[in-house]
Short mmCIF file of C-alpha atoms (C1' of nucleotides) in Angstrom, two decimals:
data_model
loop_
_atom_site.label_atom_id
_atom_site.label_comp_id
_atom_site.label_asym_id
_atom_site.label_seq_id
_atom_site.Cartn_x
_atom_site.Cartn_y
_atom_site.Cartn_z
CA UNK A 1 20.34 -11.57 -38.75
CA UNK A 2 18.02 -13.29 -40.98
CA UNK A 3 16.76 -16.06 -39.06
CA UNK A 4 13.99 -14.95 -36.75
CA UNK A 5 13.48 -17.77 -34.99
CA UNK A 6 16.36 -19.85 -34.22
CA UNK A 7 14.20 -22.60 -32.43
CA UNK A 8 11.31 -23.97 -30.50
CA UNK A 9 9.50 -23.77 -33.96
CA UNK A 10 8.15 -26.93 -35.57
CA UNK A 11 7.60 -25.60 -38.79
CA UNK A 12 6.42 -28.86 -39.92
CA UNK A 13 3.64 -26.68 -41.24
CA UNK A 14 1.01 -28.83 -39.91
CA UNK A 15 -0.64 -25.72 -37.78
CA UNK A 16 -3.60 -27.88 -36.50
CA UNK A 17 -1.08 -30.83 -34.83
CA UNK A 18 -0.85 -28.50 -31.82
CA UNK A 19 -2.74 -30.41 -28.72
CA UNK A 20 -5.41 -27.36 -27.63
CA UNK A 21 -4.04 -24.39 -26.83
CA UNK A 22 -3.46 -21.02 -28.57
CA UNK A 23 -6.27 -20.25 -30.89
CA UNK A 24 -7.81 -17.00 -30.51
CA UNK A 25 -9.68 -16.22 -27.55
CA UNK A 26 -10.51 -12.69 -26.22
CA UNK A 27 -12.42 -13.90 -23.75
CA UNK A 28 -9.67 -16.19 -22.20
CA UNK A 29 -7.03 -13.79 -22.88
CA UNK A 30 -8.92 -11.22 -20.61
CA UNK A 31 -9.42 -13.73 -17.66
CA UNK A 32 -5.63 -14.49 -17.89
CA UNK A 33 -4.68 -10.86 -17.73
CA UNK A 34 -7.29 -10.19 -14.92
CA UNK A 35 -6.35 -13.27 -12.67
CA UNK A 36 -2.31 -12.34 -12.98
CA UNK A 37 -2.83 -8.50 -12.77
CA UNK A 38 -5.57 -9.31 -9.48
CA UNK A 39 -2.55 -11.90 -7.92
CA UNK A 40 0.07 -9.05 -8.93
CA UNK A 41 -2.07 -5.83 -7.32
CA UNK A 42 -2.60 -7.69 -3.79
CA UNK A 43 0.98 -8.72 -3.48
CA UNK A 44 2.35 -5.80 -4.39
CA UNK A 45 -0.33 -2.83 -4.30
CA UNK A 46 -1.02 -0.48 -7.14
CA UNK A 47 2.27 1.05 -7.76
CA UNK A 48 4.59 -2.15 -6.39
CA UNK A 49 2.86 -3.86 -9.14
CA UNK A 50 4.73 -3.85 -12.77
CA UNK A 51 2.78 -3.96 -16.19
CA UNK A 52 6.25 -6.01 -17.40
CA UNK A 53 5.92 -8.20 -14.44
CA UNK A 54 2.13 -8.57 -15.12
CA UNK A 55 3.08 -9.40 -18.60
CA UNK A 56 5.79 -12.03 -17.62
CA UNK A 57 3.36 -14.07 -15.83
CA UNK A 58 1.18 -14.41 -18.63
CA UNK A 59 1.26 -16.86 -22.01
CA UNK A 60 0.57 -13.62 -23.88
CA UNK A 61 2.27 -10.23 -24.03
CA UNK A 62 1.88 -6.64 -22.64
CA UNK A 63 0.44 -5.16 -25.57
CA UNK A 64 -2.70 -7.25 -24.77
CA UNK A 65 -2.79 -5.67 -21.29
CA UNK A 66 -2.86 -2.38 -23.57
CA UNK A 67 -5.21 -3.63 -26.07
CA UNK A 68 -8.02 -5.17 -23.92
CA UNK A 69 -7.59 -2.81 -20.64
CA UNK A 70 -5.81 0.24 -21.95
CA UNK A 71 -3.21 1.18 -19.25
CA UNK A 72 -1.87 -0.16 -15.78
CA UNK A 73 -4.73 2.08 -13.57
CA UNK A 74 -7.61 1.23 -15.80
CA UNK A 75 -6.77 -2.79 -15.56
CA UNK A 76 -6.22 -2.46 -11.50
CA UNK A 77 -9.71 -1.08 -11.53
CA UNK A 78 -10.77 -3.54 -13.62
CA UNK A 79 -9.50 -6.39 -10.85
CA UNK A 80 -10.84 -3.97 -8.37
CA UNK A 81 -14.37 -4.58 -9.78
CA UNK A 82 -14.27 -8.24 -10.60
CA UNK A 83 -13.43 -8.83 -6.91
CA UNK A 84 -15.66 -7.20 -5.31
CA UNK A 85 -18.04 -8.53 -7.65
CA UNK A 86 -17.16 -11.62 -7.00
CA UNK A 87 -17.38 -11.05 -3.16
CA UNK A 88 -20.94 -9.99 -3.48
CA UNK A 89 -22.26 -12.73 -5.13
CA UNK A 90 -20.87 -14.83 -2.53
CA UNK A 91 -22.43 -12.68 0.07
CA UNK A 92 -25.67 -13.39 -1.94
CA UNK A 93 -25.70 -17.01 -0.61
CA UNK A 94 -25.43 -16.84 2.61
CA UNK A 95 -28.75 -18.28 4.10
CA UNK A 96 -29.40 -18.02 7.99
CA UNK A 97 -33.10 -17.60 7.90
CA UNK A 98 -33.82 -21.02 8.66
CA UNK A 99 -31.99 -20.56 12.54
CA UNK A 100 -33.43 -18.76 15.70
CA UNK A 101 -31.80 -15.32 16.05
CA UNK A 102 -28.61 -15.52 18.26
CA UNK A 103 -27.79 -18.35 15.99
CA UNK A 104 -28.20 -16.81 12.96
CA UNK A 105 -25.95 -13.72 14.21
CA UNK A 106 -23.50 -16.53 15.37
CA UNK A 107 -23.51 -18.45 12.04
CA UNK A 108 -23.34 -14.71 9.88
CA UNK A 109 -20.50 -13.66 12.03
CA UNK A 110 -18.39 -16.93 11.42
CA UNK A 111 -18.96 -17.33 7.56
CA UNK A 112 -17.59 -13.60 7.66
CA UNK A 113 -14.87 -15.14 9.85
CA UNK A 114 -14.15 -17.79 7.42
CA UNK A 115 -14.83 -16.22 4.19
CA UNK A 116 -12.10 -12.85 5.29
CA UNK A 117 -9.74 -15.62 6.33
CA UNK A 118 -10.25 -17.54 2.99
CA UNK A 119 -9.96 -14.76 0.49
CA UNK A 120 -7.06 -12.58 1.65
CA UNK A 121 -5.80 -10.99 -1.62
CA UNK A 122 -9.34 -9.20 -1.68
CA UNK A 123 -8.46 -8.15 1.95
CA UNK A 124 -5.44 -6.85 0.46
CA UNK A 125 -7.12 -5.11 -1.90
CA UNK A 126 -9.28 -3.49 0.01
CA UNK A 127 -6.51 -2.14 2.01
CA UNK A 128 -4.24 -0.82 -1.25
CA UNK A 129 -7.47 0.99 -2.05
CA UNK A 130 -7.66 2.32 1.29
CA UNK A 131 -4.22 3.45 1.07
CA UNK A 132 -5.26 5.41 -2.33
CA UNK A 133 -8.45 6.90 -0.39
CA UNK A 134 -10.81 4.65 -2.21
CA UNK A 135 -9.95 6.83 -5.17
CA UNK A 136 -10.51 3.78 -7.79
CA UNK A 137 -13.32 2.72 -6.50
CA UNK A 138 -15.23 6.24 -6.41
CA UNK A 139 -14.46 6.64 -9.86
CA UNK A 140 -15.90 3.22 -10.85
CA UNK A 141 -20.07 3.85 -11.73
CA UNK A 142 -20.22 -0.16 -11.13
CA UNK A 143 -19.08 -0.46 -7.77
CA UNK A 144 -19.58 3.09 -5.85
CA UNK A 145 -22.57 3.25 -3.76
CA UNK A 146 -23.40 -0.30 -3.86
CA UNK A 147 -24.04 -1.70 -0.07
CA UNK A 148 -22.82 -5.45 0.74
CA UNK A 149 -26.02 -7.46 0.65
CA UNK A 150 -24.42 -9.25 3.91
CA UNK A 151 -26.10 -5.94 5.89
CA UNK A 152 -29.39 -6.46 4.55
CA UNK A 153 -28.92 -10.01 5.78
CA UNK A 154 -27.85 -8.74 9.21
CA UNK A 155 -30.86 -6.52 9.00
CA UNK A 156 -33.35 -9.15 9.23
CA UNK A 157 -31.69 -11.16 11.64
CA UNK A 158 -31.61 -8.37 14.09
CA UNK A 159 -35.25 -7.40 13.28
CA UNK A 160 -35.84 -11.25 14.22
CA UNK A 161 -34.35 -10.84 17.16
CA UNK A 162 -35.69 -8.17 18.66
CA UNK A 163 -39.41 -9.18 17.54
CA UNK A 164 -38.48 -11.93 19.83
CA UNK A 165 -37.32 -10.00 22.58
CA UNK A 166 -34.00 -11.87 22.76
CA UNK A 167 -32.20 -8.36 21.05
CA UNK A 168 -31.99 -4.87 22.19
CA UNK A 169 -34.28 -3.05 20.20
CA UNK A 170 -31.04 0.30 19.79
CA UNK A 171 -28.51 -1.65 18.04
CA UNK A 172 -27.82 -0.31 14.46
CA UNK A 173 -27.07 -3.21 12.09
CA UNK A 174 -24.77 -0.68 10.02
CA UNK A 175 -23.06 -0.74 13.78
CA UNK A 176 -22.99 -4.79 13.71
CA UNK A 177 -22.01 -5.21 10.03
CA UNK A 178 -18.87 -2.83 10.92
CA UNK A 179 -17.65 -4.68 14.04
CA UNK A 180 -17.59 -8.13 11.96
CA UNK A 181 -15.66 -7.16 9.23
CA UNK A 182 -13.37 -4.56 12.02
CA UNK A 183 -12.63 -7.51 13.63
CA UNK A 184 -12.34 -10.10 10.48
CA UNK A 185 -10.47 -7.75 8.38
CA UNK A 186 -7.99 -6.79 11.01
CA UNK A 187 -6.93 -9.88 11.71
CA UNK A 188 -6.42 -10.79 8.33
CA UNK A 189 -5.07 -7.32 7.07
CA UNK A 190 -3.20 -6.83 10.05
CA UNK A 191 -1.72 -10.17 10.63
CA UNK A 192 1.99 -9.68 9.95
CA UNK A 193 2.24 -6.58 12.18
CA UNK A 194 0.78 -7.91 14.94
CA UNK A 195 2.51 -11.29 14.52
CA UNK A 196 6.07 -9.80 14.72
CA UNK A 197 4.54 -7.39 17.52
CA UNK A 198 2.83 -9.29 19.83
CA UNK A 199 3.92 -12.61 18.53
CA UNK A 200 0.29 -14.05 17.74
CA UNK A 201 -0.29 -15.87 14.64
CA UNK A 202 -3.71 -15.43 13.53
CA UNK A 203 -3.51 -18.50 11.31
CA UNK A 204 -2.73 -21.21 13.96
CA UNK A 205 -5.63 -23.15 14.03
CA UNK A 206 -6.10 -23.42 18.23
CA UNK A 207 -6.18 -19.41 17.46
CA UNK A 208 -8.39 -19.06 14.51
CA UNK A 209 -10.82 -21.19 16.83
CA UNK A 210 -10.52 -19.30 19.57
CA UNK A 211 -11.16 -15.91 17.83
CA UNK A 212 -14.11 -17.16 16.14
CA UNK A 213 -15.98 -18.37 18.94
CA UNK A 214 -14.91 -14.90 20.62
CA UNK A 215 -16.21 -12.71 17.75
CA UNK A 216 -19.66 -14.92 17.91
CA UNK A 217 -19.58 -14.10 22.23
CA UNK A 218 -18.64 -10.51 21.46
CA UNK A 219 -21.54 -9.48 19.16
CA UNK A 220 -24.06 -10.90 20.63
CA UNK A 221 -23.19 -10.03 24.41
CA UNK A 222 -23.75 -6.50 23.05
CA UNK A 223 -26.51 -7.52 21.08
CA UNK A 224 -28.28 -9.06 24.33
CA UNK A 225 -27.19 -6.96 26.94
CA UNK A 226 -28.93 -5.16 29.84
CA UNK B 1 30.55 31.83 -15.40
CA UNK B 2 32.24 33.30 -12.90
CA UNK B 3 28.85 34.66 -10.96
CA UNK B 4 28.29 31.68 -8.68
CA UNK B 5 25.13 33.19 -6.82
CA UNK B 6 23.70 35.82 -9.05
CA UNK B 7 20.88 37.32 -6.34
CA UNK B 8 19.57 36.86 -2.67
CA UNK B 9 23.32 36.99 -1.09
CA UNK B 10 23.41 39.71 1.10
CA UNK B 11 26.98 39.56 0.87
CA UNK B 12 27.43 42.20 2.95
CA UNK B 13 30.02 40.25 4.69
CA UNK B 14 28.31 40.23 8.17
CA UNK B 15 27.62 36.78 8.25
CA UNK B 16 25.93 36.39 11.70
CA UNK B 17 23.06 38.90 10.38
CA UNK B 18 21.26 36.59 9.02
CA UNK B 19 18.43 35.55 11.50
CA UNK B 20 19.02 32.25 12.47
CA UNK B 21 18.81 30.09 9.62
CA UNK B 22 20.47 28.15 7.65
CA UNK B 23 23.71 27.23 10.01
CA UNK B 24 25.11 23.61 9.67
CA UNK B 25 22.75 21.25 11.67
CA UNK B 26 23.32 17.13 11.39
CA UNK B 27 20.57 16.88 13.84
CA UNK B 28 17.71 19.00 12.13
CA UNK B 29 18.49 17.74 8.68
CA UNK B 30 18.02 14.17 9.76
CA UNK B 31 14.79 15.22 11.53
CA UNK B 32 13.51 16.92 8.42
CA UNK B 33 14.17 14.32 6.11
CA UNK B 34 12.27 11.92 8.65
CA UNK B 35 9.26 14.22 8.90
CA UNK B 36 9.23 15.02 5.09
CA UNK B 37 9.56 11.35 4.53
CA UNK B 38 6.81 10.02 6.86
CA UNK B 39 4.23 12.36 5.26
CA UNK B 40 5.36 10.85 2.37
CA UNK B 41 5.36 7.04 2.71
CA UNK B 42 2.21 7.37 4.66
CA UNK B 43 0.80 9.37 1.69
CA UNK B 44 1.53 7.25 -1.28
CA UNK B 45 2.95 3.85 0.51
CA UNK B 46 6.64 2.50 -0.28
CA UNK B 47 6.73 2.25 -3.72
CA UNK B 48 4.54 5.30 -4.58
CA UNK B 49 7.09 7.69 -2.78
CA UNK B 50 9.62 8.65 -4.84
CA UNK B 51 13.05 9.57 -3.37
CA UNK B 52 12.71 12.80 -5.92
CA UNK B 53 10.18 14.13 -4.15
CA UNK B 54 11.20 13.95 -1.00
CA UNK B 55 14.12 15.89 -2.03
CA UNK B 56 12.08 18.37 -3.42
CA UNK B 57 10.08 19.20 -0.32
CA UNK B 58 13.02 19.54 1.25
CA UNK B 59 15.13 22.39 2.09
CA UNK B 60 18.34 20.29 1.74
CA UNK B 61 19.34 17.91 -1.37
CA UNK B 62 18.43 14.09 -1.94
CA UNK B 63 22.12 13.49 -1.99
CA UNK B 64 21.34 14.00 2.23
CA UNK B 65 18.92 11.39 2.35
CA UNK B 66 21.81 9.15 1.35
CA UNK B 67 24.58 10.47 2.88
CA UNK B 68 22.35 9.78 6.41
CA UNK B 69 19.96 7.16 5.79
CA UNK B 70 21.76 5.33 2.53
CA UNK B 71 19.01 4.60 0.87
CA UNK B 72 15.50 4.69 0.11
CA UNK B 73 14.73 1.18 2.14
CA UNK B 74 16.38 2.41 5.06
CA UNK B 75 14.88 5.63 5.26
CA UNK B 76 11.66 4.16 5.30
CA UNK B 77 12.71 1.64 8.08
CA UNK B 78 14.05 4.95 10.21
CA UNK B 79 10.63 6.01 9.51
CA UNK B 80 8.62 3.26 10.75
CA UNK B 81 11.12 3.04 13.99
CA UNK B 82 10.24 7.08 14.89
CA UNK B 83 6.70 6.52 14.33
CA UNK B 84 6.35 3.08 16.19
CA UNK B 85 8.56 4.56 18.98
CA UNK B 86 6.46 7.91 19.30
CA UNK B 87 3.23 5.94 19.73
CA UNK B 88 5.26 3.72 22.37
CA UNK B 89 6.20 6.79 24.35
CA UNK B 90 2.05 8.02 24.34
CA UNK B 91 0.79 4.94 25.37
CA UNK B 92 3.41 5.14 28.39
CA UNK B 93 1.58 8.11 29.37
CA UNK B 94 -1.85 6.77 29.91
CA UNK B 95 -3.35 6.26 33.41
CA UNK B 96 -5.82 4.87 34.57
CA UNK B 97 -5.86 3.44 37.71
CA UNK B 98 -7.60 5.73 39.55
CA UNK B 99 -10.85 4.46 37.88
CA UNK B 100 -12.76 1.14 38.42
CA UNK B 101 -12.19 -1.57 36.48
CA UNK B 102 -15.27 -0.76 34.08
CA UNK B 103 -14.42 2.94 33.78
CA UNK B 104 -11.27 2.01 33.28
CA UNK B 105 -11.85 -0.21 30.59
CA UNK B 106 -14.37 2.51 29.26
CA UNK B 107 -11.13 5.35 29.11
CA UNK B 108 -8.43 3.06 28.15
CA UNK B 109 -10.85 2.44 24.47
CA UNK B 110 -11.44 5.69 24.09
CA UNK B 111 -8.32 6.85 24.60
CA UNK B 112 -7.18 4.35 21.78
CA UNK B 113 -10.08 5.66 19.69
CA UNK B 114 -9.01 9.13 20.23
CA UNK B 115 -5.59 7.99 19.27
CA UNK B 116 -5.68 6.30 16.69
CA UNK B 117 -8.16 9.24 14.46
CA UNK B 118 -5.61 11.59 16.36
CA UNK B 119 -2.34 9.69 13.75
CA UNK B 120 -3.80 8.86 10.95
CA UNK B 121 -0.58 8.61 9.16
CA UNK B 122 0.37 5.80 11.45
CA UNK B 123 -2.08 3.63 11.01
CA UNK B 124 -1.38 4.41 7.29
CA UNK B 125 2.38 3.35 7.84
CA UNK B 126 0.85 0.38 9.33
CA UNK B 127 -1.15 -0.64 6.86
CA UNK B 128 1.56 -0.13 4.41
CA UNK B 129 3.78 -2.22 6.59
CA UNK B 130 0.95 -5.12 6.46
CA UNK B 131 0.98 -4.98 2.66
CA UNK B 132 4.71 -5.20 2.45
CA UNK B 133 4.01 -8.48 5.21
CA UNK B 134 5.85 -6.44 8.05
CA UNK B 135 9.27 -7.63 6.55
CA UNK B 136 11.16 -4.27 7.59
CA UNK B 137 9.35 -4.35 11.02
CA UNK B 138 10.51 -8.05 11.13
CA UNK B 139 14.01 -6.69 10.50
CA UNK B 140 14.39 -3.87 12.28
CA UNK B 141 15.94 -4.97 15.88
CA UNK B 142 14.82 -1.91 17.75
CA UNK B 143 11.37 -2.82 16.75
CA UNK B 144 10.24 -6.15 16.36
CA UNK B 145 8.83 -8.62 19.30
CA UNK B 146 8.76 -5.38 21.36
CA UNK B 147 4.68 -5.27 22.69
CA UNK B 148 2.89 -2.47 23.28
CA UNK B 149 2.40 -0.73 26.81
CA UNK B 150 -0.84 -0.59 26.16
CA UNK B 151 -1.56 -4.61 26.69
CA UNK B 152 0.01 -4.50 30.23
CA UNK B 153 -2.30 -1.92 31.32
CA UNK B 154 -5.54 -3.67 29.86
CA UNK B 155 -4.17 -6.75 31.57
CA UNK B 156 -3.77 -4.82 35.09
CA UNK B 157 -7.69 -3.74 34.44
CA UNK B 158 -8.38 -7.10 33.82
CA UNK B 159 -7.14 -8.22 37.26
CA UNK B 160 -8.41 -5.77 39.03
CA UNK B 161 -12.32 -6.50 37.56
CA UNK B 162 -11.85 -9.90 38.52
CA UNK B 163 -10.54 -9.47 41.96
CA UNK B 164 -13.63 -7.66 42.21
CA UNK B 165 -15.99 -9.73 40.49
CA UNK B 166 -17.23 -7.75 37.79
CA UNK B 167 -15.47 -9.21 34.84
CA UNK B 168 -15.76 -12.82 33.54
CA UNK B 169 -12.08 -14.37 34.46
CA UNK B 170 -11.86 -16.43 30.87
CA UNK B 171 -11.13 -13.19 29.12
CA UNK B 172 -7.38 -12.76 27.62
CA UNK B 173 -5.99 -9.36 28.14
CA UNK B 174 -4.42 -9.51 24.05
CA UNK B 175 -7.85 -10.85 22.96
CA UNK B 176 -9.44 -7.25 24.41
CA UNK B 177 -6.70 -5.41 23.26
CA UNK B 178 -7.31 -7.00 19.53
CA UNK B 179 -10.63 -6.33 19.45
CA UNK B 180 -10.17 -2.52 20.55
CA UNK B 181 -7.33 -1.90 17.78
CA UNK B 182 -9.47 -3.82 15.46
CA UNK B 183 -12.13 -1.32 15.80
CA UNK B 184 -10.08 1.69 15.92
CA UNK B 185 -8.08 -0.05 13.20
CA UNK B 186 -10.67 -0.38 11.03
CA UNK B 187 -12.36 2.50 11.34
CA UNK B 188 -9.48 4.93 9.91
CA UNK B 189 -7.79 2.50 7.95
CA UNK B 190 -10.78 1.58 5.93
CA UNK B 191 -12.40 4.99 6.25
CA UNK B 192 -12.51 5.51 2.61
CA UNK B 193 -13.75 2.26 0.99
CA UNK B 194 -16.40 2.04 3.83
CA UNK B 195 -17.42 5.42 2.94
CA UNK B 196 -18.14 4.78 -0.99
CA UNK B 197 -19.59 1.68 -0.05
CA UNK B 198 -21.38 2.34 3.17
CA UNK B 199 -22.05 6.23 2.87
CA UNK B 200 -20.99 6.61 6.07
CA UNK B 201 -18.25 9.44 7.25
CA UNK B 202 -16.23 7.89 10.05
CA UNK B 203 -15.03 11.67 11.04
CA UNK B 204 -18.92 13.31 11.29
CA UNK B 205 -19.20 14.26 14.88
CA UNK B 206 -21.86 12.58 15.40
CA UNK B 207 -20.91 9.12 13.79
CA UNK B 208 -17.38 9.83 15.68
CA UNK B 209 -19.17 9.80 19.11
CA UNK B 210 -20.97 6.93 18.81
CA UNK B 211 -18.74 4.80 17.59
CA UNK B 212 -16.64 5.65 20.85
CA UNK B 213 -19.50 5.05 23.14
CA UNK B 214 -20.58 1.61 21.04
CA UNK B 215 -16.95 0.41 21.16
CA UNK B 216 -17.17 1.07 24.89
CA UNK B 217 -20.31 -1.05 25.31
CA UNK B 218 -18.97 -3.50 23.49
CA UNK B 219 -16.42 -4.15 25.35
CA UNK B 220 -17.76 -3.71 28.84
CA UNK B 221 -20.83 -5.81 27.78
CA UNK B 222 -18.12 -8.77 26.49
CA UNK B 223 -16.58 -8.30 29.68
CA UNK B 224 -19.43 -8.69 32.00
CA UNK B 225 -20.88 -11.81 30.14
CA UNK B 226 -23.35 -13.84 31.70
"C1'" DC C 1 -11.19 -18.28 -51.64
"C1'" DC C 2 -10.93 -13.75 -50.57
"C1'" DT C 3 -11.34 -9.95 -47.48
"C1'" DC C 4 -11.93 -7.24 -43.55
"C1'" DT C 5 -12.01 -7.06 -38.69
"C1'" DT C 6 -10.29 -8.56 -34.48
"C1'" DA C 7 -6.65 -10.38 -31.93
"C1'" DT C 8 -1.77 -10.95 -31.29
"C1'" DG C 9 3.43 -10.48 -31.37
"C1'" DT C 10 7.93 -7.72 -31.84
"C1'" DA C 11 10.71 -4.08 -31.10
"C1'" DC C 12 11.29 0.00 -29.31
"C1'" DC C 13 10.98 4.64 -26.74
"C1'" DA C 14 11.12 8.74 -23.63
"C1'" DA C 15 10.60 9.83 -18.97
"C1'" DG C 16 11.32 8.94 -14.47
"C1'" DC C 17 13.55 6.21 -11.18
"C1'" DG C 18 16.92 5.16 -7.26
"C1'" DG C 19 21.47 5.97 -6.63
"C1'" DT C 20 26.41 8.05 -6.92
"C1'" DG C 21 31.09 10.52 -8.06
"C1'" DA C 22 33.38 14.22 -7.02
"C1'" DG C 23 34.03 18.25 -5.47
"C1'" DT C 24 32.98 22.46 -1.85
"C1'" DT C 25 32.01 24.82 2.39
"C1'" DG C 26 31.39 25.79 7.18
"C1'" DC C 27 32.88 24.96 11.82
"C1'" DG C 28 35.24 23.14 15.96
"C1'" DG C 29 39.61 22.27 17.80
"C1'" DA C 30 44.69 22.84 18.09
"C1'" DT D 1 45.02 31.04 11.95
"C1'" DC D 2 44.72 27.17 9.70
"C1'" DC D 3 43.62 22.43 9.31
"C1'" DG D 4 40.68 18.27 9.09
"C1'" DC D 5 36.49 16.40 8.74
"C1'" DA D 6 31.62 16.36 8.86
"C1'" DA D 7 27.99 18.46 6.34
"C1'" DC D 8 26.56 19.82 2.15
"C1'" DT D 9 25.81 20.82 -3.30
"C1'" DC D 10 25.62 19.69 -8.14
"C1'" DA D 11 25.66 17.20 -11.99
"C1'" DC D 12 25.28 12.98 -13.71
"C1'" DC D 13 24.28 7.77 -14.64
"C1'" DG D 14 22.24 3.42 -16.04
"C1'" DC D 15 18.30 0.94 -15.70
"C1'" DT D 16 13.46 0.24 -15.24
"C1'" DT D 17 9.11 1.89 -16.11
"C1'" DG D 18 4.52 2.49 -18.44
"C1'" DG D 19 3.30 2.94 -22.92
"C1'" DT D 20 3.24 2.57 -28.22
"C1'" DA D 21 4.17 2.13 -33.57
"C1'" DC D 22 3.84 -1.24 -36.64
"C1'" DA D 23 3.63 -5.54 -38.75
"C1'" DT D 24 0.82 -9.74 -38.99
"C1'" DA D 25 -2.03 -13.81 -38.44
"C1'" DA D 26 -6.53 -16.00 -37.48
"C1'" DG D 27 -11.20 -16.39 -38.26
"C1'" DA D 28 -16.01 -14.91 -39.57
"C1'" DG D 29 -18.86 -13.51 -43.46
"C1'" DG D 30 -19.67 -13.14 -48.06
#
DNA sequence: CCTCTTATGTACCAAGCGGTGAGTTGCGGA
DNA sequence: TCCGCAACTCACCGCTTGGTACATAAGAGG
C-alpha cells in the first residue's frame, strides 16, 4: 500500500512539459462547475440532479463544488441566476424600432419563438423552479423583482401602434408579453406530453413554421380587432 | 415482551363494536396510497417524493405500496394513469352544442380555464412528466397516443362556424386547442416564477377574470380573421 | 527563496434512500 | 370449524446521497 499512484503519472519531473491545461484557475474552475451543474439541473431538476454526478462530469472534484458554491441548493441557484442573466441580456438586443407596428409585434413574437425554441434547458429551468414554487428564485436579491426588458420592448411597440391607429388602444402589454411566452414556452416545455398525446412534434420543421406564422396571426388579430 | 399492544385495544372481545374502521379493504388501500401519492409527486416531483413519506401519511405501511404497486416507478405511473384518466372522464362531460359556434368557442376556453386552476396538481404531474420527457406516459399502454375529448369537440365547433361563415376555414382544430392549453398551461404552471418576476397573482379575482375573458377574445378574434 | 493564502485532491462519513425477507392476521368458502 | 390465501406488519438491508476533515500544492508578495 505504498505506492499511491500506480500510473498515468509522468514523473519525469519536468512539471512545465504539460501542453496548457491545469494551472490554477478559480475563475475557470467556477464556469466548469456552473456549465455541468446548469446541463445537470435541466435534465434532471433540482433533486434528480446528483452533486457526485455533477462532480463526475467535471476535470475537477466535488469538494470544489463545496469550496466555490457551498452546497447542492446554493450552486442550483447559482445556475438559476446565470441563466436568467444570461437570458436578459439577450432580451437587451432585440431591436424592432426601426419596423412599422404590426411588424414589429410580428418580428418580437418570432425572435421569442426562436429564442424559447433555441434555449430549452432554460425552459426547463424555468419549469423545475415552477415545480419548487419559484422558491429559489424569491430568495435570490439578484433576480426577484426584476421584469424581462422584452415587455418594455413590447410596450413601445404597442404604444406605436395605437398612436397610429392600427392597435386597440385596451390591450395590456403585460397581457401580450404573457401570451408569447404561454404559447412559446408551452410548446417547448410541453413538447413530450403532447407529442406522445396528440402525436405532434413541435420540432418538425413544416410545424415549427406553421406555429410561428400562427403565433404572429394570433397576437395581432387581437391586437387589431374590432 | 409478551404485551404485544400495550393500550388503545378495547379488547373487550366484541369485535364488530368498533365503528366501521379498520376492516380488511384491497380496494381502499390501493386508493389511498394513490391519493397520498399524487399529492405527493405533484408536490415535490419524482425524485423529491420519497417512498418514506408516503408511508408515513399513510394509515397502512410502505411495505403496501409494494406489495400493490411494486415499486416506486410504478406507483407513480398508476398515478399519472388515474389522474390523466379523471381529466378524460371531465372533458367527456362538456357540452356545448346548444351554443353558436362563437359562444361555443367562448365556453369551451373557459371551461378549460376553469379547469385547469380547478387541478392544479395535474398540471403539476404534467409538468413533471415533461421534465422526465414523458417517458412513463410513453410507456404506459393505457395512456399514450390516446387524444383528448376535448379536440373533437373544438373540431365539431370549428365545422359548425364555418358552415356558417363566421370562422376563417384555414384554422386547425389542434392548433386552437394548443393555443387554449397553452394559455391555461401557462398560467398555473408558471404561476410562481411569473409572479416574482412579473408581480402579478394569476389567482387575484380580478387578474383571474380577465385573463378568461382575454383568452376568449383571443381566440374568437383569431378565429374571425380578416 | 521563503511564506502565506488560495485553490485543489483524497478519503471518508452519517443519514436517508428505495426495497425486501419473513412472518402474522383476518376473512371467505368448504 | 377450520383451512388457505390475500392482506397486512415489522424489522431490516445495502447502497447512494450530500457533505466534510485533512493534507497539500501552486502562486503572489515580500
Amino acid at each position: 500500500m505504498t505506492a499511491r499512484r500506480p500510473e498515468s503519472q509522468p514523473r519525469t519531473d519536468a512539471a512545465a512539459v504539460r501542453p496548457v491545461e491545469r494551472t490554477r484557475d478559480a475563475d475557470r474552475t467556477r464556469a466548469e462547475i456552473l456549465a455541468v451543474a446548469t446541463a445537470e439541473f435541466a435534465d434532471r431538476g433540482y433533486a434528480g440532479a446528483r452533486v457526485n454526478e455533477i462532480a463526475e462530469k467535471l476535470s475537477t472534484t466535488k469538494r470544489m463544488i463545496y469550496y466555490y458554491f457551498g452546497g447542492k441548493e446554493q450552486l442550483y441557484v447559482a445556475v438559476l441566476e446565470q441563466a436568467y442573466g444570461r437570458i436578459r441580456a439577450l432580451e437587451q438586443q432585440v431591436d424592432v424600432e426601426h419596423l412599422e407596428p404590426v411588424a414589429a409585434i410580428r418580428e418580437l413574437a418570432g425572435l421569442t419563438f426562436d429564442h424559447h425554441e433555441a434555449h430549452p434547458e432554460f425552459i426547463r429551468l424555468v419549469s423545475i423552479e415552477n415545480i419548487h414554487r419559484a422558491e429559489h428564485l424569491a430568495g435570490s436579491p439578484a433576480l426577484a423583482g426584476l421584469a424581462a426588458p422584452a415587455v418594455d420592448v413590447l410596450a413601445a411597440i404597442l404604444q406605436r401602434g395605437r398612436a397610429e391607429g392600427v392597435f386597440r388602444d385596451d390591450v395590456d402589454a403585460l397581457d401580450v408579453h404573457q401570451v408569447i411566452s404561454a404559447f412559446c414556452v408551452f410548446r417547448t416545455a410541453n413538447r413530450h406530453t403532447f407529442r406522445v398525446i396528440f402525436d405532434r412534434d413541435m420540432l418538425d420543421p413544416a410545424t415549427r413554421d406553421h406555429q410561428r406564422r400562427l403565433l404572429g396571426d394570433l397576437v395581432v388579430a387581437h391586437l387589431t380587432a374590432r
